[in-house]
PDB file of C-alpha atoms in Angstrom:
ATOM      1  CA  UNK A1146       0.000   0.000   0.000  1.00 68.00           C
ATOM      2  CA  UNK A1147       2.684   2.389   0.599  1.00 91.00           C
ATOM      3  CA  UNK A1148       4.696   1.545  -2.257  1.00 95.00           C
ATOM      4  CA  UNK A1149       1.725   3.576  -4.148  1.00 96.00           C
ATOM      5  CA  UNK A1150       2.273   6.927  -2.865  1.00 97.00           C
ATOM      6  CA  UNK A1151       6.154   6.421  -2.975  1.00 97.00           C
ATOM      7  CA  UNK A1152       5.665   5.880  -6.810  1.00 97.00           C
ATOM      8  CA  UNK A1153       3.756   9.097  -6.858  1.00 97.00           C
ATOM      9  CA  UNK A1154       6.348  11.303  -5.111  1.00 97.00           C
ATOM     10  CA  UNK A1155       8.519   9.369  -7.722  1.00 97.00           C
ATOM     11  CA  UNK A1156       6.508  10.920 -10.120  1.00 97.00           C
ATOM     12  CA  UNK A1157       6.256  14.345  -8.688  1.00 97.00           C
ATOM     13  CA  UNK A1158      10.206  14.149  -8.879  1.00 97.00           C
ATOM     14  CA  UNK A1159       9.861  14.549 -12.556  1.00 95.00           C
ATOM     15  CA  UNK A1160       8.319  18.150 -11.766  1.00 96.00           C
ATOM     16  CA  UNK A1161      10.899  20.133  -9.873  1.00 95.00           C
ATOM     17  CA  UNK A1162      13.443  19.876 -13.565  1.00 96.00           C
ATOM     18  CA  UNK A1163      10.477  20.699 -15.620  1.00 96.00           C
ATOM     19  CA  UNK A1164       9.253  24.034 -13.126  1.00 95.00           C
ATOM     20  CA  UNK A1165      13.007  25.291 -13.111  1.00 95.00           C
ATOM     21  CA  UNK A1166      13.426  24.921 -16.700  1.00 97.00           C
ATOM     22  CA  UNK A1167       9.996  26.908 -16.867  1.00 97.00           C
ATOM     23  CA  UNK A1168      11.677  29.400 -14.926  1.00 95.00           C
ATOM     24  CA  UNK A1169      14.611  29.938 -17.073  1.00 97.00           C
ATOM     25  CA  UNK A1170      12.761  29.775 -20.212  1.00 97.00           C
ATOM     26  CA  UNK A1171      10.229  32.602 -18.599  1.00 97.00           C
ATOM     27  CA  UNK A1172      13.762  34.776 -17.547  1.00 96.00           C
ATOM     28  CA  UNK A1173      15.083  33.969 -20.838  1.00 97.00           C
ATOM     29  CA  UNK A1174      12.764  34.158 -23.193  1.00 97.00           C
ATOM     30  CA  UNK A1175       9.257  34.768 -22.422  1.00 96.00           C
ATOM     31  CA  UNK A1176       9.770  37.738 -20.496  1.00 96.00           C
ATOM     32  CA  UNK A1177      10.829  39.592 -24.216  1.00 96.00           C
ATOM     33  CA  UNK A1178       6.898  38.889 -24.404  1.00 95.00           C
ATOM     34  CA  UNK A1179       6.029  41.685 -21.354  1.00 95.00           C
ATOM     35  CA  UNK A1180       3.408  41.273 -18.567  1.00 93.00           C
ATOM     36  CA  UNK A1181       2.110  38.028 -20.243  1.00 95.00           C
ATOM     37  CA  UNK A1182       5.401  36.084 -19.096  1.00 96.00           C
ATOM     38  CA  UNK A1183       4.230  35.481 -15.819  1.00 94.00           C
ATOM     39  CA  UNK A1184       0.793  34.024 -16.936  1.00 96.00           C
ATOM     40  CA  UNK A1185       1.820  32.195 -19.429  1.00 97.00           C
ATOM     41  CA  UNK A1186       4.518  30.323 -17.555  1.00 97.00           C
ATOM     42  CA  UNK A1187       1.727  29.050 -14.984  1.00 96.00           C
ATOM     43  CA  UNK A1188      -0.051  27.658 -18.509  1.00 97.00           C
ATOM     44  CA  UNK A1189       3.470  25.872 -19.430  1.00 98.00           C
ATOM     45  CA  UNK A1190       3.915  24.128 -16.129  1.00 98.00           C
ATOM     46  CA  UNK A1191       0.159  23.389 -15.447  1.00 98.00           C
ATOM     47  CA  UNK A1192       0.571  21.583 -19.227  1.00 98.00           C
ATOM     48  CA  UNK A1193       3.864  20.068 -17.759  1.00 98.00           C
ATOM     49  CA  UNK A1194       2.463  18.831 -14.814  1.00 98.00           C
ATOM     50  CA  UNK A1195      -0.634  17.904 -16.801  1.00 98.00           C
ATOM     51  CA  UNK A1196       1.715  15.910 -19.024  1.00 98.00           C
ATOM     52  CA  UNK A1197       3.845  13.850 -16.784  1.00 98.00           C
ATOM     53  CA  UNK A1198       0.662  12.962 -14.445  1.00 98.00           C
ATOM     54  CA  UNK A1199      -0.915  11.523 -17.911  1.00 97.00           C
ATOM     55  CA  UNK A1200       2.449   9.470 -18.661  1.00 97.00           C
ATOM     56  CA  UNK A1201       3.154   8.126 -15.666  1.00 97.00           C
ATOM     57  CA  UNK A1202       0.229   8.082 -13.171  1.00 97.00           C
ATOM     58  CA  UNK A1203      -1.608   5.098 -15.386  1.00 95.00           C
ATOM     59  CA  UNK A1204       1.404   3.034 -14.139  1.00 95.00           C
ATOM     60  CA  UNK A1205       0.938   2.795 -10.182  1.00 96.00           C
ATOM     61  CA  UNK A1206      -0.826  -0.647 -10.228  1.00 93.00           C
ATOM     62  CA  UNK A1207      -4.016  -1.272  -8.002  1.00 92.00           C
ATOM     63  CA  UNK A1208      -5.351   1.918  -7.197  1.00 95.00           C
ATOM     64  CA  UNK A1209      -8.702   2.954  -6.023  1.00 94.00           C
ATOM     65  CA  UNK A1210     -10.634   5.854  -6.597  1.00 93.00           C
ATOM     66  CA  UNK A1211      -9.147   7.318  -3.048  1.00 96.00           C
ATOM     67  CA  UNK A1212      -5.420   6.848  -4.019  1.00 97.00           C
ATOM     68  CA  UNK A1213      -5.768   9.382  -6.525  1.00 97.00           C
ATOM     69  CA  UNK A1214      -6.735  11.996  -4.373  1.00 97.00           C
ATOM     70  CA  UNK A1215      -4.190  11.248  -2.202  1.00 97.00           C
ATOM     71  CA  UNK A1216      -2.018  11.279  -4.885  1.00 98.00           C
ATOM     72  CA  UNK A1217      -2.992  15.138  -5.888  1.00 98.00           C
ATOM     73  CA  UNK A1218      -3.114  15.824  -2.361  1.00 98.00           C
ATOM     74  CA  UNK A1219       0.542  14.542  -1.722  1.00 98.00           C
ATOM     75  CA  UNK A1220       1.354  16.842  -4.974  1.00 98.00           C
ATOM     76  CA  UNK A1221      -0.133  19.874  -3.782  1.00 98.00           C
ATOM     77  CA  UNK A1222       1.990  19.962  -0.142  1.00 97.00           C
ATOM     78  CA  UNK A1223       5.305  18.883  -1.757  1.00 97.00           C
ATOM     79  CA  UNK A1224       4.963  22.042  -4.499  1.00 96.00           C
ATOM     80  CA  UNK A1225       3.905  24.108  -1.927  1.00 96.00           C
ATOM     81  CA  UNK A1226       6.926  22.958   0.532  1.00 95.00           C
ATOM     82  CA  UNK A1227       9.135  23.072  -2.585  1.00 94.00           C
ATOM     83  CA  UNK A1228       8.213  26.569  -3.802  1.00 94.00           C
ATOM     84  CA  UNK A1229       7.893  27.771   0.415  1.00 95.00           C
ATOM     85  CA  UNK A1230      11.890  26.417   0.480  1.00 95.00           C
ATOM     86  CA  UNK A1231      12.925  28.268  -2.710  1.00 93.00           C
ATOM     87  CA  UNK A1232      11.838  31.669  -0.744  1.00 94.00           C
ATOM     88  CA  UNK A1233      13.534  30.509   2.102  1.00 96.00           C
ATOM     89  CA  UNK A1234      16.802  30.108  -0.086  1.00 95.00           C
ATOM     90  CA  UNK A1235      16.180  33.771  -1.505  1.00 94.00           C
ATOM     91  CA  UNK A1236      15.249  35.467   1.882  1.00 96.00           C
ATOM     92  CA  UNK A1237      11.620  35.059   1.690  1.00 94.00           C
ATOM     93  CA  UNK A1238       9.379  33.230   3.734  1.00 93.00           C
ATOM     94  CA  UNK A1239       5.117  32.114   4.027  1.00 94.00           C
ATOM     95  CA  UNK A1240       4.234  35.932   2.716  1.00 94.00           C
ATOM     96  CA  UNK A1241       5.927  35.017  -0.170  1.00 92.00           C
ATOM     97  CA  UNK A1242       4.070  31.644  -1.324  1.00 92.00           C
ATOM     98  CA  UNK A1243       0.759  33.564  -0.201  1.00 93.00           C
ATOM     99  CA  UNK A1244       1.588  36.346  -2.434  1.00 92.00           C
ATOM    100  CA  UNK A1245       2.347  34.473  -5.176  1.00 91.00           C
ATOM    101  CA  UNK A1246      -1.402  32.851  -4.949  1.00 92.00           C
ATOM    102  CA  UNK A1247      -2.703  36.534  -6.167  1.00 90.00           C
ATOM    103  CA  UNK A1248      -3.653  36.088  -9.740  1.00 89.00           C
ATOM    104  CA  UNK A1249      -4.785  39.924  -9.793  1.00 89.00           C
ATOM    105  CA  UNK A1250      -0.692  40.707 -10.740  1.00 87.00           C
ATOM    106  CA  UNK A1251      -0.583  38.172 -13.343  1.00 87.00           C
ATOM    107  CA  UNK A1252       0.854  35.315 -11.216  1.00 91.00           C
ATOM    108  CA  UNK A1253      -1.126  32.177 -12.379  1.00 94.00           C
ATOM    109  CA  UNK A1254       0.813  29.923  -9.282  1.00 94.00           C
ATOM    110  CA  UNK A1255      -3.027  28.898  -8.226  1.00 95.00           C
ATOM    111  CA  UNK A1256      -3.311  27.351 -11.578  1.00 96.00           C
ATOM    112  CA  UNK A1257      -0.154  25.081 -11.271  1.00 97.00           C
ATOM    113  CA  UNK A1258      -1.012  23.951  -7.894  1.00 96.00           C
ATOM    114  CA  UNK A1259      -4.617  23.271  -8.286  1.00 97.00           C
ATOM    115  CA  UNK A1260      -3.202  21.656 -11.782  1.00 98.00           C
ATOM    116  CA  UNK A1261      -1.098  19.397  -8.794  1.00 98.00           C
ATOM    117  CA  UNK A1262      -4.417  18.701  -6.969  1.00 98.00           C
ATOM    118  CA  UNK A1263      -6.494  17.522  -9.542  1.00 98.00           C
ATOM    119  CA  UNK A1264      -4.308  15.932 -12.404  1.00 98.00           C
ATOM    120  CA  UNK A1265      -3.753  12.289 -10.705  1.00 98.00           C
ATOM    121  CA  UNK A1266      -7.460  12.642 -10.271  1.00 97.00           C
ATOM    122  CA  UNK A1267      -8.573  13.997 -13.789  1.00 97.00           C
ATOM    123  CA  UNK A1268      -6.270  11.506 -15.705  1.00 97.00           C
ATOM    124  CA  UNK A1269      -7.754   8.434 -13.808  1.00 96.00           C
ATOM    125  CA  UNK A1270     -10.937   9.077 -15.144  1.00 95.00           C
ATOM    126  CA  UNK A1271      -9.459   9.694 -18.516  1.00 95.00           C
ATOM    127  CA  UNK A1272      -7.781   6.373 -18.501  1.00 89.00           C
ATOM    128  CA  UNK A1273     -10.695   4.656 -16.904  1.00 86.00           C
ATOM    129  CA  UNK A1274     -12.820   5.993 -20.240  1.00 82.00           C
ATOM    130  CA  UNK A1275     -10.009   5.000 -22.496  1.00 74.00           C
ATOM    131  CA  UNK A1276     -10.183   1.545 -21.244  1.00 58.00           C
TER     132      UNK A1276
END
C-alpha cells in the first residue's frame, strides 16, 4: 500500500526539472513577451504537470478511486513545501508563497497547484474511459 504513494512522489520528482526549466525559459525568453510572461509560464507548467501525471500516473498498479486523491493531495503539499523552500533560499518566507497565490498581478501559481491537486485525479478518469 505504501509503495503507491512512494511511486507518486517518484513521479512528482519529474516536476521540480520541468518548473526550473519553466523558470529559465520565462527569464530567458518569455519575459521579451512583457506582462504576459508570468501568466503564461503558470499555462506551461500546469501543461507540464498535466503531461507527466498523464504518462506516468496510469502506471501505479491497483489503485482505487481514493489513491488518486491522495495522490494530488501529496502533490499539492510537496509544491507548496518546494516553492515555500525556494523563498527561504532567496530570503523570503510564508508571505511570499501567499503572495504568489494573487492572480490579480498576473501570477497564475493557483493554476499550477490546483493543476497538482487535480491531475492524478482527472487523468484516472481519462484512462478509466479510455479503457
Amino acid at each position: 500500500m505504501v509503495k503507491k504513494y512512494m511511486q507518486a512522489i517518484g513521479i512528482w520528482f519529474f516536476i521540480i526539472p520541468l518548473a526550473i526549466l519553466n523558470g529559465g525559459f520565462r527569464e530567458n525568453i518569455l519575459v521579451k513577451l512583457g506582462d504576459i510572461a508570468l501568466p503564461l509560464s503558470g499555462i506551461i507548467l500546469s501543461i507540464c504537470i498535466f503531461v507527466v501525471a498523464y504518462l506516468f500516473i496510469p502506471k501505479i498498479k491497483n489503485c482505487k478511486a481514493n489513491d488518486y486523491i491522495i495522490f494530488g493531495m501529496i502533490w499539492f503539499v510537496l509544491t507548496n513545501l518546494f516553492d515555500l523552500t525556494m523563498y527561504i533560499s532567496e530570503g523570503g518566507g510564508m508571505k511570499d508563497l501567499i503572495n504568489s497565490y494573487n492572480f490579480l498581478n498576473g501570477n497564475l501559481w493557483i493554476l499550477v497547484v490546483i493543476t497538482t491537486l487535480v491531475s492524478p485525479v482527472i487523468v484516472a478518469k481519462i484512462k478509466r474511459k479510455e479503457a
